[in-house]
Short mmCIF file of C-alpha atoms in Angstrom, two decimals:
data_model
loop_
_atom_site.label_atom_id
_atom_site.label_comp_id
_atom_site.label_asym_id
_atom_site.label_seq_id
_atom_site.Cartn_x
_atom_site.Cartn_y
_atom_site.Cartn_z
CA UNK A 1 127.90 113.56 142.87
CA UNK A 2 126.18 116.84 141.97
CA UNK A 3 124.29 117.18 138.72
CA UNK A 4 125.96 119.51 136.25
CA UNK A 5 124.64 121.38 133.25
CA UNK A 6 127.01 120.40 130.46
CA UNK A 7 126.84 123.96 129.10
CA UNK A 8 128.79 124.95 132.20
CA UNK A 9 131.71 122.89 130.94
CA UNK A 10 131.89 125.04 127.81
CA UNK A 11 132.07 128.11 130.03
CA UNK A 12 134.69 126.41 132.17
CA UNK A 13 136.81 125.60 129.13
CA UNK A 14 136.77 129.20 127.90
CA UNK A 15 137.38 130.61 131.39
CA UNK A 16 140.43 128.40 131.78
CA UNK A 17 141.69 129.44 128.36
CA UNK A 18 141.13 133.19 128.83
CA UNK A 19 141.56 133.52 132.62
CA UNK A 20 139.37 136.56 132.21
CA UNK A 21 135.63 136.90 132.89
CA UNK A 22 134.83 139.69 130.42
CA UNK A 23 136.75 138.11 127.54
CA UNK A 24 134.99 134.83 128.27
CA UNK A 25 131.64 136.63 128.18
CA UNK A 26 132.49 138.20 124.82
CA UNK A 27 133.62 134.89 123.34
CA UNK A 28 130.48 133.07 124.49
CA UNK A 29 128.12 135.95 123.66
CA UNK A 30 127.03 136.16 127.28
CA UNK A 31 126.89 139.02 129.75
CA UNK A 32 129.72 139.40 132.22
CA UNK A 33 127.33 138.89 135.12
CA UNK A 34 126.10 135.60 133.57
CA UNK A 35 129.67 134.32 133.31
CA UNK A 36 130.36 135.41 136.90
CA UNK A 37 127.30 133.46 138.08
CA UNK A 38 128.43 130.38 136.16
CA UNK A 39 131.92 130.66 137.64
CA UNK A 40 130.33 130.70 141.08
CA UNK A 41 128.37 127.55 140.20
CA UNK A 42 131.51 125.84 138.91
CA UNK A 43 133.42 126.69 142.08
CA UNK A 44 130.62 125.15 144.11
CA UNK A 45 130.46 122.03 141.95
CA UNK A 46 134.20 121.35 142.06
CA UNK A 47 134.80 122.66 145.60
CA UNK A 48 137.67 124.82 144.37
CA UNK A 49 138.10 128.53 143.48
CA UNK A 50 139.45 127.47 140.05
CA UNK A 51 140.62 131.02 139.27
CA UNK A 52 142.22 133.25 141.90
CA UNK A 53 143.06 136.92 141.55
CA UNK A 54 146.69 138.00 141.48
CA UNK A 55 146.79 141.74 140.94
CA UNK A 56 145.06 142.43 137.61
CA UNK A 57 144.97 138.83 136.47
CA UNK A 58 143.32 135.55 137.32
CA UNK A 59 145.48 132.48 137.83
CA UNK A 60 144.40 128.86 137.49
CA UNK A 61 144.55 126.72 140.61
CA UNK A 62 146.17 123.24 140.43
CA UNK A 63 142.64 121.80 140.37
CA UNK A 64 141.81 124.04 137.40
CA UNK A 65 144.93 122.89 135.56
CA UNK A 66 143.85 119.28 135.99
CA UNK A 67 140.31 120.03 134.91
CA UNK A 68 141.45 121.92 131.80
CA UNK A 69 143.18 118.86 130.37
CA UNK A 70 140.13 116.66 130.91
CA UNK A 71 137.55 119.23 129.83
CA UNK A 72 139.49 120.02 126.63
CA UNK A 73 139.64 116.31 125.75
CA UNK A 74 135.99 115.69 126.56
CA UNK A 75 134.66 118.67 124.60
CA UNK A 76 136.92 117.81 121.69
CA UNK A 77 135.30 114.37 121.61
CA UNK A 78 131.87 115.97 121.77
CA UNK A 79 132.74 118.25 118.85
CA UNK A 80 133.91 115.31 116.76
CA UNK A 81 130.59 113.55 117.43
CA UNK A 82 128.53 116.58 116.49
CA UNK A 83 130.54 117.59 113.44
CA UNK A 84 129.35 116.45 110.02
CA UNK A 85 130.85 113.04 109.33
CA UNK A 86 133.13 112.45 106.40
CA UNK A 87 133.59 109.12 104.69
CA UNK A 88 136.55 107.71 102.79
CA UNK A 89 136.01 104.21 101.36
CA UNK A 90 139.77 103.68 101.18
CA UNK A 91 139.98 103.78 104.98
CA UNK A 92 136.67 102.05 105.66
CA UNK A 93 137.02 98.92 107.82
CA UNK A 94 133.81 96.90 108.04
CA UNK A 95 131.93 93.73 107.16
CA UNK A 96 129.24 94.10 104.50
CA UNK A 97 126.41 91.57 104.25
CA UNK A 98 124.60 91.33 100.91
CA UNK A 99 121.65 89.13 100.01
CA UNK A 100 119.99 88.16 96.73
CA UNK A 101 119.15 85.21 94.50
CA UNK A 102 121.99 82.87 93.63
CA UNK A 103 121.80 84.21 90.04
CA UNK A 104 122.88 87.65 91.27
CA UNK A 105 125.48 86.02 93.50
CA UNK A 106 126.97 84.02 90.63
CA UNK A 107 126.92 86.59 87.84
CA UNK A 108 126.86 90.08 89.42
CA UNK A 109 128.31 89.71 92.92
CA UNK A 110 131.84 88.99 91.62
CA UNK A 111 131.82 92.45 89.98
CA UNK A 112 130.70 93.99 93.27
CA UNK A 113 133.46 92.24 95.22
CA UNK A 114 136.11 93.15 92.65
CA UNK A 115 135.06 96.80 92.71
CA UNK A 116 134.98 96.91 96.53
CA UNK A 117 138.46 95.39 96.63
CA UNK A 118 139.63 98.38 94.60
CA UNK A 119 137.59 101.21 96.15
CA UNK A 120 137.19 99.91 99.73
CA UNK A 121 140.08 97.45 100.21
CA UNK A 122 139.56 96.93 103.96
CA UNK A 123 135.92 95.82 103.64
CA UNK A 124 134.97 92.13 103.84
CA UNK A 125 131.86 90.85 102.06
CA UNK A 126 129.46 88.13 103.18
CA UNK A 127 126.63 86.79 101.03
CA UNK A 128 123.34 85.25 102.19
CA UNK A 129 120.75 83.67 99.91
CA UNK A 130 117.62 85.84 100.17
CA UNK A 131 114.45 84.16 101.46
CA UNK A 132 110.91 85.49 101.63
CA UNK A 133 110.68 85.35 105.43
CA UNK A 134 113.69 87.69 105.73
CA UNK A 135 111.35 90.66 105.16
CA UNK A 136 109.89 90.30 108.64
CA UNK A 137 113.29 89.73 110.25
CA UNK A 138 115.27 92.44 108.48
CA UNK A 139 115.51 94.72 111.51
CA UNK A 140 117.14 91.93 113.51
CA UNK A 141 119.43 90.75 110.71
CA UNK A 142 122.70 92.37 109.69
CA UNK A 143 121.91 92.42 105.95
CA UNK A 144 122.90 95.85 104.65
CA UNK A 145 121.61 95.43 101.09
CA UNK A 146 119.40 92.92 99.32
CA UNK A 147 117.88 92.63 95.88
CA UNK A 148 114.59 90.99 95.03
CA UNK A 149 111.64 91.07 92.66
CA UNK A 150 108.49 92.80 93.93
CA UNK A 151 105.54 94.70 92.40
CA UNK A 152 106.46 97.76 94.47
CA UNK A 153 108.78 98.84 97.25
CA UNK A 154 107.45 97.37 100.53
CA UNK A 155 106.19 99.80 103.16
CA UNK A 156 108.80 100.37 105.85
CA UNK A 157 111.79 99.65 103.60
CA UNK A 158 114.06 101.91 101.57
CA UNK A 159 115.11 101.08 98.04
CA UNK A 160 115.94 101.97 94.46
CA UNK A 161 114.67 100.43 91.24
CA UNK A 162 117.16 98.26 89.36
CA UNK A 163 115.00 97.52 86.33
CA UNK A 164 112.05 95.57 85.00
CA UNK A 165 111.11 92.85 82.52
CA UNK A 166 108.55 90.04 82.06
CA UNK A 167 108.49 86.34 82.99
CA UNK A 168 108.90 83.73 80.28
CA UNK A 169 108.54 79.97 79.99
CA UNK A 170 111.89 78.25 79.47
CA UNK A 171 112.61 74.76 78.14
CA UNK A 172 115.38 72.76 76.58
CA UNK A 173 116.00 73.30 72.87
CA UNK A 174 115.26 69.57 72.49
CA UNK A 175 111.83 69.94 74.09
CA UNK A 176 108.84 68.97 71.90
CA UNK A 177 107.33 72.45 72.42
CA UNK A 178 110.48 74.24 71.24
CA UNK A 179 109.47 73.77 67.61
CA UNK A 180 106.23 75.72 68.05
CA UNK A 181 105.83 79.46 67.39
CA UNK A 182 103.90 79.94 70.64
CA UNK A 183 102.59 77.81 73.49
CA UNK A 184 99.04 77.44 74.75
CA UNK A 185 97.82 77.00 78.31
CA UNK A 186 97.23 73.32 77.55
CA UNK A 187 100.87 73.05 76.42
CA UNK A 188 101.98 74.78 79.59
CA UNK A 189 100.06 72.34 81.77
CA UNK A 190 100.94 69.21 79.81
CA UNK A 191 104.48 69.03 81.23
CA UNK A 192 105.97 69.01 84.71
CA UNK A 193 107.62 72.13 86.07
CA UNK A 194 110.74 73.28 87.90
CA UNK A 195 110.45 76.12 90.44
CA UNK A 196 113.37 78.20 91.71
CA UNK A 197 112.60 78.93 95.36
CA UNK A 198 115.62 80.99 96.44
CA UNK A 199 116.00 84.75 96.17
CA UNK A 200 112.36 85.80 96.40
CA UNK A 201 108.96 84.96 94.94
CA UNK A 202 109.32 84.46 91.19
CA UNK A 203 106.33 82.36 90.15
CA UNK A 204 103.53 82.22 92.73
CA UNK A 205 101.50 84.50 90.45
CA UNK A 206 101.22 81.54 88.06
CA UNK A 207 99.67 79.27 90.66
CA UNK A 208 97.24 81.97 91.78
CA UNK A 209 96.07 82.51 88.21
CA UNK A 210 95.76 78.79 87.51
CA UNK A 211 93.78 78.28 90.72
CA UNK A 212 91.36 81.01 89.60
CA UNK A 213 90.85 79.00 86.39
CA UNK A 214 90.30 75.78 88.29
CA UNK A 215 93.55 74.11 87.29
CA UNK A 216 97.12 73.74 88.51
CA UNK A 217 100.55 72.89 87.19
CA UNK A 218 102.63 69.89 88.28
CA UNK A 219 105.79 71.15 90.01
CA UNK A 220 108.14 68.18 90.18
CA UNK A 221 111.34 69.93 91.29
CA UNK A 222 111.82 72.86 93.68
CA UNK A 223 115.35 74.14 94.21
CA UNK A 224 116.82 77.45 95.46
CA UNK A 225 119.60 77.55 92.86
CA UNK A 226 119.32 78.63 89.22
CA UNK A 227 122.31 76.54 88.11
CA UNK A 228 120.75 73.32 89.42
CA UNK A 229 117.43 74.31 87.87
CA UNK A 230 118.90 75.01 84.41
CA UNK A 231 121.06 71.89 84.43
CA UNK A 232 118.01 69.79 85.29
CA UNK A 233 115.84 71.58 82.73
CA UNK A 234 118.26 70.79 79.90
CA UNK A 235 118.22 67.07 80.79
CA UNK A 236 114.44 66.76 80.92
CA UNK A 237 111.17 67.75 79.29
CA UNK A 238 110.19 69.94 82.25
CA UNK A 239 109.31 73.63 81.94
CA UNK A 240 110.38 76.55 84.11
CA UNK A 241 109.26 80.16 84.53
CA UNK A 242 112.04 82.71 85.00
CA UNK A 243 112.57 86.44 84.34
CA UNK A 244 113.27 87.12 80.68
CA UNK A 245 116.68 88.70 81.31
CA UNK A 246 117.85 85.51 83.03
CA UNK A 247 116.59 83.32 80.18
CA UNK A 248 118.29 85.58 77.64
CA UNK A 249 121.58 85.67 79.56
CA UNK A 250 121.66 81.90 80.09
CA UNK A 251 121.20 81.02 76.39
CA UNK A 252 124.95 81.17 75.62
CA UNK A 253 125.57 78.69 78.46
CA UNK A 254 122.62 76.31 78.15
CA UNK A 255 120.69 74.94 75.13
CA UNK A 256 117.51 76.86 75.94
CA UNK A 257 114.39 78.08 74.21
CA UNK A 258 111.75 80.33 75.74
CA UNK A 259 108.28 81.69 75.01
CA UNK A 260 106.01 84.36 76.46
CA UNK A 261 103.68 82.85 79.04
CA UNK A 262 100.21 81.78 77.87
CA UNK A 263 98.58 83.57 80.82
CA UNK A 264 98.16 87.27 81.71
CA UNK A 265 101.34 88.58 83.30
CA UNK A 266 102.40 91.82 84.92
CA UNK A 267 105.83 93.35 84.59
CA UNK A 268 108.46 92.06 87.00
CA UNK A 269 110.12 94.88 88.93
CA UNK A 270 113.50 94.51 90.62
CA UNK A 271 114.74 96.49 93.60
CA UNK A 272 117.86 97.08 95.63
CA UNK A 273 116.59 97.51 99.20
CA UNK A 274 117.74 98.19 102.73
CA UNK A 275 116.36 98.69 106.23
CA UNK A 276 115.73 102.36 107.24
CA UNK A 277 118.25 102.00 110.09
CA UNK A 278 121.00 102.21 107.45
CA UNK A 279 119.51 105.02 105.39
CA UNK A 280 121.45 107.99 106.82
CA UNK A 281 124.76 106.19 107.33
CA UNK A 282 127.45 107.70 105.08
CA UNK A 283 129.22 104.41 104.45
CA UNK A 284 125.92 102.78 103.51
CA UNK A 285 125.03 105.66 101.20
CA UNK A 286 128.30 105.14 99.36
CA UNK A 287 127.88 101.35 99.33
CA UNK A 288 124.35 101.30 97.95
CA UNK A 289 125.09 103.80 95.18
CA UNK A 290 128.17 101.80 94.27
CA UNK A 291 126.29 98.48 94.20
CA UNK A 292 123.30 100.01 92.42
CA UNK A 293 125.50 101.32 89.60
CA UNK A 294 127.13 97.90 89.13
CA UNK A 295 123.78 96.09 89.14
CA UNK A 296 122.25 98.47 86.62
CA UNK A 297 125.28 98.33 84.32
CA UNK A 298 125.90 94.59 84.48
CA UNK A 299 125.44 92.61 81.27
CA UNK A 300 123.65 90.01 83.42
CA UNK A 301 121.08 92.46 84.73
CA UNK A 302 117.95 93.77 83.04
CA UNK A 303 117.33 96.91 81.03
CA UNK A 304 115.73 99.81 82.87
CA UNK A 305 112.14 100.24 81.80
#
């Protein structure tokens, strides 16, 4: 099959609409001689005269009639591809994969799902517990949005800030330390600890600092779920380090007490993030702004700093 310059198909479409070389030239902003040359090329490509003279007019051949139907359809498809996309969440059919800590899944994700059911009723939602090693696999995974705690937005990812707060040391209200006005480093190290491992790195900064001071804490229970961690905490004399907004929001549910940490701490920053492959997609733009608003406004989230 002969190679064809696709621009010739545009000329062919207009020629078959106008059946007139000069009007085609005017419509395409070409010279009449240029259109005549292209018509010659088209006749050679298709092995057919395409337009034949009958007195003062040009008539389409049967081959041209067949080509017109196919060329019109093909160029219409091309135009729809090149035209600026529009997006209507009400007609959006897709599967959305979100990832976060189980705290977000339990207390904020239901608001997201409820809102999507209203604004994008044909979308299905899947949740995956976020893990640290997902960062290096994000391009191969189908996670559209994830939230996590990081000092700054990682290079190579897109994201928006959700908010910020500080870590605190949480314990049961019945804990011996709960009666104090503040806790010391010795207090902090005197008891075993619980560590929540799911949803991102929440407390490795503690172990790095303690190692620099030549000491370490005794982590007796590691679990990816906040509910299991809090239930265990309230039945024991163990301690746990969590973001302050989580400790504050869990107080109505659990008999908790919390203190500022007895070590230097930096502000925790929280992000809603996505892979750059999604950045320009209109449906994703709508989704992330929608989810971001819910996460920022949720009573279970943190105040913007």
